[in-house]
Every structure is written in C-alpha cells, then in structure tokens.
Short mmCIF file of C-alpha atoms in Angstrom, two decimals:
data_model
loop_
_atom_site.label_atom_id
_atom_site.label_comp_id
_atom_site.label_asym_id
_atom_site.label_seq_id
_atom_site.Cartn_x
_atom_site.Cartn_y
_atom_site.Cartn_z
CA MET A 1 -8.20 4.78 -31.02
CA SER A 2 -9.06 2.69 -34.10
CA LYS A 3 -7.05 -0.35 -35.07
CA ARG A 4 -6.11 0.84 -38.53
CA GLY A 5 -5.23 4.39 -37.49
CA VAL A 6 -2.92 3.51 -34.62
CA SER A 7 0.10 5.77 -34.27
CA VAL A 8 3.39 3.97 -33.82
CA GLU A 9 5.24 7.00 -32.48
CA ARG A 10 7.06 5.96 -29.28
CA ARG A 11 5.93 8.72 -26.94
CA HIS A 12 4.94 8.18 -23.33
CA TYR A 13 2.94 9.73 -20.50
CA ASP A 14 5.08 10.96 -17.59
CA GLU A 15 3.27 10.16 -14.34
CA MET A 16 5.25 12.75 -12.37
CA ARG A 17 5.62 15.70 -14.74
CA ALA A 18 3.22 17.43 -17.09
CA ALA A 19 4.18 18.30 -20.68
CA ASP A 20 5.51 21.70 -19.55
CA GLY A 21 7.87 20.03 -17.05
CA GLU A 22 5.87 21.06 -13.98
CA VAL A 23 5.45 18.41 -11.27
CA ARG A 24 1.87 17.15 -11.15
CA PRO A 25 0.06 18.16 -7.91
CA HIS A 26 -0.24 14.63 -6.49
CA PHE A 27 3.51 14.04 -6.93
CA ARG A 28 4.70 17.33 -5.35
CA ALA A 29 5.35 16.07 -1.82
CA LEU A 30 7.34 13.13 -3.18
CA ALA A 31 9.27 15.35 -5.62
CA GLU A 32 10.24 17.72 -2.80
CA TRP A 33 11.41 14.78 -0.69
CA LEU A 34 13.46 13.40 -3.60
CA ALA A 35 15.11 16.78 -4.16
CA ALA A 36 16.05 17.02 -0.48
CA THR A 37 17.21 13.41 -0.01
CA PRO A 38 20.79 12.47 -0.96
CA ALA A 39 20.98 9.70 -3.57
CA LYS A 40 23.38 7.89 -1.25
CA ARG A 41 20.66 7.50 1.40
CA VAL A 42 18.16 6.15 -1.14
CA ALA A 43 20.78 3.65 -2.35
CA GLU A 44 21.49 2.54 1.23
CA LYS A 45 17.79 2.06 1.89
CA ARG A 46 17.45 0.01 -1.27
CA ARG A 47 20.23 -2.32 -0.12
CA GLU A 48 18.53 -2.56 3.25
CA ALA A 49 15.27 -3.50 1.50
CA ASP A 50 17.02 -6.26 -0.49
CA LEU A 51 18.50 -7.68 2.72
CA LEU A 52 15.16 -7.63 4.51
CA PHE A 53 13.34 -9.25 1.56
CA HIS A 54 15.94 -12.03 1.54
CA ARG A 55 15.47 -12.59 5.27
CA VAL A 56 11.70 -12.84 4.91
CA GLY A 57 12.13 -15.19 1.94
CA ILE A 58 10.38 -13.08 -0.68
CA THR A 59 11.79 -14.80 -3.74
CA PHE A 60 10.48 -16.42 -6.90
CA ALA A 61 11.70 -19.14 -9.23
CA VAL A 62 11.91 -18.83 -13.00
CA TYR A 63 10.57 -21.79 -14.94
CA GLY A 64 13.16 -23.19 -17.31
CA ASP A 65 16.09 -21.80 -15.32
CA VAL A 66 18.60 -24.66 -15.50
CA GLN A 67 20.12 -23.62 -12.19
CA GLY A 68 16.69 -23.53 -10.53
CA ALA A 69 17.83 -20.54 -8.49
CA GLU A 70 15.50 -18.53 -6.31
CA ARG A 71 15.60 -14.86 -7.23
CA LEU A 72 14.68 -11.63 -5.52
CA ILE A 73 12.30 -9.39 -7.46
CA PRO A 74 14.04 -5.99 -7.59
CA PHE A 75 12.23 -3.47 -5.38
CA ASP A 76 12.24 0.21 -6.29
CA THR A 77 12.11 2.58 -3.34
CA ILE A 78 10.33 5.41 -5.21
CA PRO A 79 6.55 4.84 -5.07
CA ARG A 80 4.02 5.42 -7.80
CA VAL A 81 1.43 8.02 -6.76
CA ILE A 82 -2.21 8.09 -7.93
CA PRO A 83 -4.69 10.81 -6.87
CA ARG A 84 -7.89 9.55 -5.20
CA ALA A 85 -10.30 10.88 -7.84
CA GLU A 86 -8.34 9.10 -10.56
CA TRP A 87 -8.33 5.87 -8.55
CA ASP A 88 -12.09 6.05 -7.87
CA GLU A 89 -12.73 6.29 -11.60
CA LEU A 90 -10.42 3.31 -12.24
CA ALA A 91 -12.11 1.29 -9.50
CA ARG A 92 -15.55 1.83 -11.04
CA GLY A 93 -14.24 0.56 -14.37
CA LEU A 94 -12.61 -2.46 -12.74
CA VAL A 95 -15.77 -3.43 -10.86
CA GLN A 96 -17.78 -3.07 -14.07
CA ARG A 97 -15.37 -5.21 -16.06
CA VAL A 98 -15.04 -8.05 -13.53
CA THR A 99 -18.81 -8.10 -12.96
CA ALA A 100 -19.38 -8.56 -16.71
CA LEU A 101 -16.70 -11.27 -16.94
CA ASN A 102 -18.35 -13.24 -14.12
CA ARG A 103 -21.75 -12.83 -15.81
CA PHE A 104 -20.19 -14.12 -19.04
CA LEU A 105 -18.75 -17.20 -17.30
CA HIS A 106 -22.08 -18.03 -15.66
CA ASP A 107 -23.88 -17.57 -18.99
CA ILE A 108 -21.60 -19.74 -21.13
CA TYR A 109 -21.93 -22.62 -18.67
CA HIS A 110 -25.73 -22.21 -18.49
CA LYS A 111 -28.09 -20.63 -21.07
CA GLN A 112 -25.35 -19.34 -23.43
CA GLU A 113 -27.44 -16.29 -24.30
CA ILE A 114 -24.46 -14.28 -25.55
CA LEU A 115 -23.67 -17.06 -28.02
CA LYS A 116 -27.27 -17.33 -29.20
CA ALA A 117 -27.30 -13.56 -29.73
CA LYS A 118 -24.20 -14.01 -31.93
CA VAL A 119 -22.25 -11.42 -29.94
CA ILE A 120 -19.52 -14.04 -29.79
CA ALA A 121 -19.29 -17.03 -32.13
CA PRO A 122 -20.07 -20.29 -30.26
CA GLU A 123 -16.88 -21.97 -31.50
CA GLN A 124 -14.90 -19.07 -30.03
CA VAL A 125 -16.06 -20.21 -26.60
CA THR A 126 -16.94 -23.91 -26.63
CA GLY A 127 -13.99 -24.67 -28.89
CA ASN A 128 -11.56 -22.93 -26.54
CA ALA A 129 -9.04 -25.24 -24.86
CA ALA A 130 -9.89 -23.68 -21.48
CA TYR A 131 -13.63 -24.38 -21.78
CA VAL A 132 -14.63 -27.19 -19.40
CA LYS A 133 -17.78 -28.95 -20.62
CA ALA A 134 -18.25 -30.67 -17.25
CA MET A 135 -18.96 -27.23 -15.74
CA GLU A 136 -22.16 -26.85 -17.78
CA GLY A 137 -25.23 -26.51 -15.58
CA LEU A 138 -23.24 -26.30 -12.33
CA ASP A 139 -24.60 -23.54 -10.06
CA LEU A 140 -21.98 -21.71 -7.98
CA PRO A 141 -22.55 -19.56 -4.86
CA ASN A 142 -23.32 -15.94 -5.82
CA GLN A 143 -22.75 -17.01 -9.47
CA VAL A 144 -19.10 -16.05 -9.03
CA TYR A 145 -16.41 -17.84 -11.04
CA SER A 146 -13.41 -15.54 -10.70
CA HIS A 147 -13.29 -14.64 -7.01
CA ILE A 148 -9.80 -13.14 -7.33
CA ALA A 149 -8.99 -11.24 -10.53
CA GLY A 150 -5.84 -9.35 -11.45
CA ILE A 151 -6.47 -6.79 -14.21
CA ASP A 152 -3.35 -5.47 -15.95
CA LEU A 153 -3.56 -1.77 -16.84
CA ILE A 154 -1.23 0.49 -18.76
CA ARG A 155 -1.38 4.23 -19.36
CA HIS A 156 -0.80 5.31 -22.94
CA SER A 157 0.64 8.59 -24.23
CA ASP A 158 -2.91 10.03 -24.45
CA GLY A 159 -3.10 9.83 -20.64
CA GLU A 160 -5.87 7.22 -20.75
CA TYR A 161 -5.74 3.86 -18.98
CA TYR A 162 -6.09 0.72 -21.12
CA VAL A 163 -6.68 -2.86 -19.99
CA LEU A 164 -3.82 -4.96 -21.29
CA GLU A 165 -5.18 -8.31 -20.11
CA ASP A 166 -7.52 -9.96 -17.61
CA ASN A 167 -6.08 -12.56 -15.23
CA LEU A 168 -8.96 -14.66 -13.92
CA ARG A 169 -7.41 -18.06 -13.14
CA THR A 170 -4.68 -17.81 -10.50
CA PRO A 171 -3.41 -14.20 -10.59
CA SER A 172 -0.25 -13.70 -8.54
CA GLY A 173 1.72 -10.79 -7.13
CA VAL A 174 -0.57 -9.47 -4.40
CA SER A 175 1.92 -10.47 -1.66
CA TYR A 176 4.41 -8.03 -3.20
CA MET A 177 1.80 -5.27 -3.06
CA ILE A 178 1.45 -5.84 0.69
CA GLU A 179 5.15 -6.39 1.46
CA ASN A 180 6.19 -3.36 -0.62
CA ARG A 181 3.97 -1.17 1.55
CA LYS A 182 5.37 -2.64 4.75
CA MET A 183 8.88 -2.02 3.45
CA MET A 184 8.20 1.60 2.51
CA MET A 185 6.67 2.33 5.92
CA ARG A 186 9.72 0.81 7.60
CA LEU A 187 12.33 2.54 5.44
CA PHE A 188 10.75 5.98 4.94
CA PRO A 189 8.23 6.71 7.72
CA GLU A 190 8.70 10.44 7.15
CA LEU A 191 7.11 10.13 3.70
CA PHE A 192 3.85 8.90 5.23
CA ASP A 193 3.80 11.89 7.57
CA ARG A 194 3.67 14.25 4.58
CA GLN A 195 0.43 12.88 3.06
CA ALA A 196 -2.38 10.41 3.72
CA VAL A 197 -1.86 7.19 1.76
CA ALA A 198 -4.78 4.77 1.50
CA PRO A 199 -4.01 1.44 3.25
CA VAL A 200 -3.64 -1.94 1.51
CA GLU A 201 -2.74 -4.15 4.47
CA HIS A 202 -6.38 -5.20 4.97
CA TYR A 203 -6.30 -7.21 1.73
CA PRO A 204 -5.90 -10.62 3.48
CA ALA A 205 -9.00 -9.90 5.60
CA LEU A 206 -10.96 -8.98 2.46
CA LEU A 207 -9.66 -12.10 0.72
CA LEU A 208 -10.76 -14.33 3.60
CA GLU A 209 -14.18 -12.67 3.61
CA THR A 210 -14.43 -13.31 -0.15
CA LEU A 211 -13.42 -16.96 0.19
CA ARG A 212 -15.85 -17.60 3.05
CA ALA A 213 -18.61 -16.06 0.92
CA ALA A 214 -17.83 -18.68 -1.74
CA ALA A 215 -18.96 -21.52 0.54
CA VAL A 216 -22.28 -23.19 -0.18
CA PRO A 217 -25.08 -21.46 1.81
CA ARG A 218 -25.75 -24.41 4.15
CA VAL A 219 -22.23 -24.17 5.64
CA ARG A 220 -22.36 -21.79 8.61
CA ASP A 221 -18.69 -21.53 9.57
CA PRO A 222 -16.71 -22.49 6.45
CA VAL A 223 -13.19 -23.89 6.75
CA VAL A 224 -10.83 -22.38 4.16
CA ALA A 225 -7.52 -23.80 2.93
CA VAL A 226 -4.94 -22.63 0.37
CA LEU A 227 -3.91 -25.39 -2.06
CA THR A 228 -0.37 -24.99 -3.42
CA PRO A 229 1.54 -27.12 -5.96
CA GLY A 230 4.44 -27.05 -3.49
CA GLN A 231 7.59 -25.18 -2.62
CA HIS A 232 9.07 -25.52 -6.13
CA ASN A 233 6.29 -23.37 -7.60
CA SER A 234 7.43 -19.87 -8.64
CA ALA A 235 4.79 -18.23 -6.42
CA TYR A 236 5.14 -20.51 -3.38
CA PHE A 237 6.14 -17.60 -1.13
CA GLU A 238 2.84 -15.93 -1.93
CA HIS A 239 0.79 -19.07 -1.22
CA ALA A 240 2.42 -19.44 2.20
CA PHE A 241 2.18 -15.70 2.89
CA LEU A 242 -1.55 -15.46 2.14
CA ALA A 243 -2.38 -18.59 4.14
CA GLN A 244 -0.44 -17.23 7.12
CA GLN A 245 -2.01 -13.76 6.82
CA MET A 246 -5.53 -15.21 6.65
CA GLY A 247 -4.88 -17.69 9.47
CA VAL A 248 -5.80 -20.74 7.35
CA GLU A 249 -3.99 -23.94 6.46
CA LEU A 250 -1.59 -24.17 3.52
CA VAL A 251 -1.99 -27.63 1.99
CA GLU A 252 -0.65 -29.68 -0.89
CA GLY A 253 -2.62 -32.29 -2.78
CA ALA A 254 -1.29 -35.11 -0.58
CA ASP A 255 -2.70 -33.34 2.51
CA LEU A 256 -6.27 -33.66 1.20
CA VAL A 257 -8.48 -36.69 0.78
CA VAL A 258 -11.97 -37.10 -0.67
CA LYS A 259 -14.43 -39.44 1.05
CA ASP A 260 -18.12 -39.77 0.10
CA ASN A 261 -17.76 -36.64 -2.08
CA PHE A 262 -16.54 -34.50 0.82
CA VAL A 263 -13.01 -33.08 1.10
CA TYR A 264 -10.95 -33.49 4.25
CA MET A 265 -7.48 -32.36 5.22
CA ARG A 266 -5.20 -34.49 7.31
CA THR A 267 -4.23 -32.84 10.58
CA THR A 268 -2.41 -34.00 13.73
CA GLU A 269 -5.84 -34.26 15.36
CA GLY A 270 -7.35 -36.32 12.54
CA ARG A 271 -9.32 -35.38 9.47
CA GLN A 272 -11.02 -31.98 9.20
CA ARG A 273 -13.57 -31.13 6.55
CA VAL A 274 -12.66 -28.34 4.11
CA ASP A 275 -15.41 -26.16 2.64
CA VAL A 276 -13.51 -23.68 0.45
CA ILE A 277 -10.21 -24.23 -1.37
CA TYR A 278 -8.26 -21.26 -2.68
CA ARG A 279 -6.38 -23.24 -5.29
CA ARG A 280 -3.16 -21.95 -6.78
CA LEU A 281 -2.70 -24.64 -9.42
CA ASP A 282 -4.20 -24.91 -12.89
CA ASP A 283 -7.34 -26.82 -13.86
CA ALA A 284 -5.37 -29.59 -15.56
CA PHE A 285 -3.60 -30.59 -12.33
CA LEU A 286 -6.51 -30.35 -9.88
CA ASP A 287 -7.80 -33.91 -10.03
CA PRO A 288 -6.14 -36.86 -11.82
CA LEU A 289 -9.51 -38.63 -12.03
CA ALA A 290 -11.11 -35.74 -13.94
CA PHE A 291 -8.26 -34.03 -15.78
CA ARG A 292 -4.60 -34.96 -16.30
CA LYS A 293 -4.17 -38.54 -15.14
CA ASP A 294 -0.44 -38.02 -14.53
CA SER A 295 -0.93 -35.15 -12.07
CA LEU A 296 0.70 -35.75 -8.71
CA LEU A 297 -0.24 -32.27 -7.48
CA GLY A 298 -4.01 -32.60 -7.28
CA VAL A 299 -6.57 -34.48 -5.23
CA PRO A 300 -8.31 -37.60 -6.63
CA GLY A 301 -12.08 -37.09 -6.50
CA LEU A 302 -11.90 -33.31 -5.89
CA PHE A 303 -13.88 -32.41 -9.01
CA ALA A 304 -16.65 -34.88 -8.15
CA ALA A 305 -16.95 -33.32 -4.67
CA TYR A 306 -17.06 -29.89 -6.36
CA ARG A 307 -19.78 -31.01 -8.78
CA ALA A 308 -21.74 -32.40 -5.84
CA GLY A 309 -21.71 -28.98 -4.16
CA ASN A 310 -19.73 -30.14 -1.14
CA VAL A 311 -16.68 -27.93 -1.63
CA SER A 312 -16.08 -24.58 -3.33
CA LEU A 313 -13.05 -23.76 -5.46
CA ALA A 314 -11.67 -20.28 -5.94
CA ASN A 315 -11.21 -19.55 -8.68
CA ALA A 316 -13.77 -21.82 -10.30
CA VAL A 317 -12.82 -24.50 -12.80
CA GLY A 318 -13.18 -23.27 -16.39
CA THR A 319 -12.52 -19.56 -15.80
CA GLY A 320 -9.65 -19.63 -18.30
CA VAL A 321 -11.97 -19.28 -21.29
CA ALA A 322 -12.72 -15.68 -20.16
CA ASP A 323 -9.12 -14.49 -19.80
CA ASP A 324 -7.81 -16.11 -22.96
CA LYS A 325 -6.30 -13.42 -25.17
CA SER A 326 -8.64 -14.46 -27.99
CA THR A 327 -11.63 -13.65 -25.71
CA TYR A 328 -10.20 -10.29 -24.62
CA PRO A 329 -11.45 -8.29 -27.66
CA PHE A 330 -15.05 -9.19 -26.75
CA VAL A 331 -15.06 -7.88 -23.16
CA PRO A 332 -16.48 -4.43 -24.13
CA ASP A 333 -19.32 -6.27 -25.90
CA MET A 334 -19.91 -8.36 -22.75
CA ILE A 335 -20.27 -5.17 -20.69
CA ARG A 336 -22.86 -3.81 -23.12
CA PHE A 337 -24.68 -7.17 -23.37
CA TYR A 338 -24.93 -8.02 -19.66
CA LEU A 339 -24.90 -4.62 -17.98
CA GLY A 340 -26.36 -2.34 -20.65
CA GLU A 341 -23.50 0.11 -20.06
CA GLU A 342 -20.62 1.54 -22.03
CA PRO A 343 -17.19 0.30 -20.87
CA LEU A 344 -15.48 2.69 -18.46
CA LEU A 345 -12.05 1.23 -19.23
CA HIS A 346 -10.58 0.98 -22.73
CA ASN A 347 -9.42 -2.18 -24.43
CA VAL A 348 -6.22 -2.03 -26.47
CA PRO A 349 -7.15 -2.32 -30.20
CA THR A 350 -6.56 -5.96 -31.11
CA TRP A 351 -6.13 -7.93 -34.33
CA GLN A 352 -7.22 -11.58 -34.27
CA LEU A 353 -4.88 -13.40 -36.61
CA LYS A 354 -7.34 -16.20 -37.31
CA LYS A 355 -9.16 -13.59 -39.45
CA PRO A 356 -7.56 -13.42 -42.93
CA GLU A 357 -7.79 -9.62 -43.20
CA ASP A 358 -6.23 -9.14 -39.74
CA LEU A 359 -3.51 -11.66 -40.53
CA LYS A 360 -2.58 -9.87 -43.76
CA TYR A 361 -2.45 -6.47 -42.06
CA VAL A 362 -0.28 -7.74 -39.18
CA LEU A 363 2.19 -9.56 -41.44
CA ASP A 364 2.55 -6.35 -43.46
CA LYS A 365 3.15 -4.22 -40.32
CA LEU A 366 4.87 -6.79 -38.10
CA GLU A 367 7.83 -4.55 -37.26
CA GLN A 368 5.41 -1.96 -35.81
CA LEU A 369 3.24 -4.22 -33.64
CA VAL A 370 3.22 -6.40 -30.53
CA VAL A 371 2.24 -10.03 -31.14
CA LYS A 372 1.22 -12.37 -28.30
CA GLU A 373 0.39 -16.03 -27.99
CA VAL A 374 -3.27 -16.51 -27.10
CA GLN A 375 -2.34 -18.80 -24.19
CA GLY A 376 1.00 -17.12 -23.40
CA SER A 377 1.89 -15.44 -20.10
CA GLY A 378 4.83 -13.98 -18.19
CA GLY A 379 6.19 -12.12 -21.20
CA TYR A 380 6.98 -15.37 -23.04
CA GLY A 381 5.78 -16.20 -26.58
CA MET A 382 5.68 -12.50 -27.39
CA LEU A 383 7.18 -10.23 -30.06
CA ILE A 384 7.68 -6.48 -29.67
CA GLY A 385 8.10 -5.54 -33.32
CA PRO A 386 9.92 -2.18 -32.99
CA ASP A 387 12.54 -3.77 -30.71
CA ALA A 388 12.98 -7.03 -32.67
CA SER A 389 15.90 -7.90 -34.93
CA LYS A 390 15.40 -8.95 -38.55
CA ALA A 391 16.09 -12.55 -37.57
CA GLU A 392 13.50 -12.43 -34.78
CA LEU A 393 10.92 -10.91 -37.12
CA LYS A 394 11.57 -13.59 -39.72
CA ALA A 395 11.27 -16.42 -37.18
CA PHE A 396 8.09 -15.03 -35.66
CA ARG A 397 6.55 -14.44 -39.08
CA ALA A 398 7.02 -18.14 -39.83
CA ARG A 399 5.40 -19.12 -36.51
CA ILE A 400 2.41 -16.89 -37.20
CA LYS A 401 1.92 -18.27 -40.70
CA ALA A 402 2.06 -21.84 -39.39
CA HIS A 403 -0.59 -21.27 -36.66
CA PRO A 404 -2.30 -17.86 -37.07
CA ALA A 405 -5.15 -18.70 -34.66
CA LYS A 406 -2.64 -18.99 -31.82
CA TYR A 407 -1.84 -15.26 -31.94
CA ILE A 408 -3.30 -11.81 -31.49
CA ALA A 409 -1.58 -8.51 -32.29
CA GLN A 410 -1.80 -5.03 -30.81
CA PRO A 411 -0.25 -1.63 -31.47
CA THR A 412 2.95 -0.86 -29.57
CA LEU A 413 1.54 1.30 -26.82
CA SER A 414 4.13 3.20 -24.85
CA LEU A 415 3.66 2.52 -21.15
CA SER A 416 3.74 5.54 -18.87
CA THR A 417 6.90 6.26 -16.88
CA CYS A 418 7.54 6.83 -13.19
CA PRO A 419 10.68 8.09 -11.48
CA THR A 420 12.78 5.06 -10.57
CA PHE A 421 16.05 4.71 -8.67
CA VAL A 422 18.71 3.27 -11.00
CA LYS A 423 22.51 3.10 -10.85
CA ARG A 424 23.05 6.64 -12.07
CA GLY A 425 20.33 8.13 -9.85
CA VAL A 426 16.65 8.80 -10.48
CA ALA A 427 15.38 8.21 -14.03
CA PRO A 428 12.03 7.48 -15.70
CA ARG A 429 11.14 3.83 -16.32
CA HIS A 430 8.04 2.28 -17.87
CA VAL A 431 5.38 0.85 -15.53
CA ASP A 432 2.10 -1.01 -15.56
CA LEU A 433 -0.45 -1.62 -12.79
CA ARG A 434 -2.23 -4.77 -11.58
CA PRO A 435 -5.11 -4.04 -9.18
CA TYR A 436 -6.73 -7.05 -7.49
CA VAL A 437 -10.52 -7.32 -7.65
CA LEU A 438 -12.32 -9.58 -5.16
CA SER A 439 -15.80 -10.90 -5.99
CA GLY A 440 -17.92 -12.37 -3.19
CA LYS A 441 -21.36 -11.17 -2.20
CA GLU A 442 -20.03 -7.80 -3.35
CA VAL A 443 -17.15 -6.74 -5.62
CA LYS A 444 -14.36 -5.05 -3.65
CA LEU A 445 -10.76 -3.99 -4.10
CA VAL A 446 -8.09 -2.29 -2.03
CA PRO A 447 -6.86 1.12 -3.27
CA GLY A 448 -3.76 0.54 -5.35
CA GLY A 449 -2.29 -2.68 -6.66
CA LEU A 450 1.04 -4.00 -7.84
CA THR A 451 3.07 -1.58 -9.95
CA ARG A 452 5.60 -3.45 -12.07
CA VAL A 453 8.51 -1.54 -13.56
CA ALA A 454 10.79 -2.27 -16.51
CA LEU A 455 14.20 -1.53 -15.01
CA LYS A 456 16.07 -1.65 -18.30
CA GLU A 457 16.10 1.75 -20.05
CA GLY A 458 13.56 1.88 -22.87
CA SER A 459 12.18 -1.60 -22.13
CA LEU A 460 8.42 -2.15 -22.13
CA VAL A 461 8.59 -5.64 -20.54
CA VAL A 462 7.77 -5.39 -16.85
CA ASN A 463 7.42 -9.11 -15.99
CA SER A 464 9.60 -10.28 -13.10
CA SER A 465 10.55 -13.35 -15.16
CA GLN A 466 11.96 -10.95 -17.76
CA GLY A 467 13.97 -8.78 -15.36
CA GLY A 468 11.28 -6.35 -14.22
CA GLY A 469 10.87 -5.02 -10.68
CA THR A 470 8.08 -3.72 -8.45
CA LYS A 471 7.29 -0.54 -6.55
CA ASP A 472 4.75 0.55 -3.96
CA THR A 473 1.53 2.10 -5.31
CA TRP A 474 0.11 5.02 -3.36
CA VAL A 475 -3.47 6.20 -3.67
CA LEU A 476 -3.67 9.53 -1.90
CA GLU A 477 -6.63 10.01 0.42
#
C-alpha cells in the first residue's frame, strides 16, 4: 500500500465471516454456541462479569476527569478467535520487530551506526525529547532496553495485519488480558470444552523470568520490585496485580532509598537490597536528582545507582525515542539494517508533517486522514478526518500549521470487526490487538494479547479512556 495511492473507502475485514457470508473455520464452534445460546443468558453473564470485576477492583482512572471517578472497563463476553497458524506468523513478526527495536536502542546509545549510515537523520534521534544523553555508553544486561513491549496491531480490509504503534516505555493492559481469560473460564466453561485454547495465565511467570534476567550477571538471586506512582495512577490495579502474581513487592518511591549507589527497600525487618525494578512511571519522574527536580514519585539517587550498574530498570531509561511516532516510519529500515531481513509485519503508510511535501499533501486531504501527535497517547491529540466536523478540521488545521513537526498523518484504515454483545444483541464492532513481547535472554510472548473493542457503532477509537472495551483473545491450539 503506497502512501499516495491509499484508498479512503471505509470497508472492513470481518473476523468471523468471509465475504460470501460463510463463518470462517476457526470461528465455527463459537458461532454455533452463539446461535444456540439465548441473548438473555449472555446479558446475564455480562452483568455477572461486571459485578465480579468490581469486587476484584479492576478499575481505571481517567486523567482530567474532574470527578476523579474510578471506572470499569467494559468487558465483552464474546471472544476474538485467531487460528494457530495465523498467530505463529504474527509472533514471528513481533519477535523480529522488537529485536530490531532493541538493537536500535543499543546502537543509538553506543556506536550510532544507523545514524552514520544515514538510514535515519541524527537530529531525528539525538534531537528527540525522549533521547537521554546520560544513557550514552551505558551497557545493559543482554543489551535489552525494552523488556516489556506492547505492539498495537490492526487488521485492514485487505486482511493483512498492520502495526499501528510500538509501546516500549510502560505498556499497560496485560492484567486485563489475564483477568478476561479467568472471567471467560468462570462464566462459560462449556466453550473451553469445545476447542483447545492456548493459555495466557503463565504470563506473570514469564514476566518474572524476564525481569530476573535483566539483573547484572554478578547477582545470583535477584530481588525484583514493582515501582508504582501510587494508587491514583490510572493503571494502579495492574501494578498491584502483577506484583501479587509474581510474588514480589509493590513499592512507591518513598519505600526505596539509595545508599552508596545501591538501592534498598524499607521493610518491617529492615532494609533489603533491590536488584531489578519494574518501573511503571515515566523517565521524567524517576529521580529528582537526575530528571524533574519537582518529582515526589521517584527515588533520589536512583539514576546514579543505575549508571553504576548496581540496579536494573525495566524498561530502560531512554526507550521512548524508539516508540515516538516520528520514529515509527523507520522501523522497517531498522529491521533491514540490523537483521538483514524484510519486515514480516507491515507499517501503516505515514506522512511526516515536518516534511514540506508531506505537510502540503496532508493539509489538502485532511478530511480523509488520521492525524496524531508525535508524543500523544490514549486516543488524545488525534483527528480522524472522515468523522470530524468542519469546526474540528479547521481547528486542527491551525494546530498543524503552527507546529507541523509535532504531527504525523496516516490513511484512515478500517479496523477489522468481531461479533460483540451490545444492547440490541450481537453486532460487529471494530477491534485492535495488543500482544505483549518479553525480551530477556530470549524474546518470548504468550499466545494472544489484549483485544480492545470500540463499543460505539462505527467508531474506530478503541482506547478505554475514550469509551472502548476489552474482550478475551483466543488462539486455537
């Protein structure tokens, strides 16, 4: 798909039914169950799921919500089904992509060979706000920077998967992947008797293995802790959930202290040294002595201990330069440069608005395209041209003209649809997929990921902060 020749026709790929209306083979068992199950029972089970999620405390907060209310992410009781052969092909592409991204991060903080080869302009990298100069020359265990990556995939009308974005800093949502599976097994055990679904519940064990592998080699039995900004963070449930599932301590900045360039956590039995920190707060807040001086969330001296090789951080400081939306168009080139391979997963064609010719084209076709802020996330700072009003288009046009380098643009790809339980029954809704890729001594991932669903009819925005929901993702054995 070339950038200039992109079709703007709003078609979509139906995950359950082929073009002739026939149910696809991997969806047949589920389709038969849906046909035989009264809608009333599905609705009752959905209400039961909501009640159980509330009891467990699976909620999230929306930043900027004046009421500060905790919300429940809507859970859809109809799973998304992926055949094993299709998943295996996706997994190979995901491993390839994350391997290249980690190679890129190691390179730009060391020899910068990709910059010298002019594959990427040096200012594109070293001038990026997420580039951390203090990381230059620092050697990390296994040369891994992004130990936990969440890669967002969509399926276009041509049936092909495309990478929408790479999340390499603090990707969230994996707790919903695990809890959704637990919920489905509790509510509909008969569905799992009909077919073999690949498990996902071993993710916390894989995560702990990955984190322990991030420790410096001289540490024989590394102590791992999860660092959270606190209970007011939108993903606090997940931080607590993963710490509990791994059997490690959940700590806040005030629970940690640095002495002689080593990190200790305060416990009822005294101080205990910490070797690996799975941090769920951004670079800027990690250490008030090294980054934002007004941060009350971080640990004074943490970055110095990290530089000294006495503690490991997952993900590494400075990974944000690789998942910036302005870096995204270069990932296929990274794969070719570092691995000598052709990319197995497609990028979405992307216009970089700092380029005059791209800027002109996008301003001319604004009503047909999707425009995103380079540093934006969560569905904010984004324009979906075909769905925007004239006033929204005018306002966004002015923002682009004022700061073109802050934006990229892409064609309006139509996300695939899955059957979803809505008020009037079962109807197709658009979905995306976020698999989680773990990089330790090896690159591993559990079969599946988090499927997010746009519950509003016709909507392409699946983010929970924008009213989206989630559903279980089944990879058939």
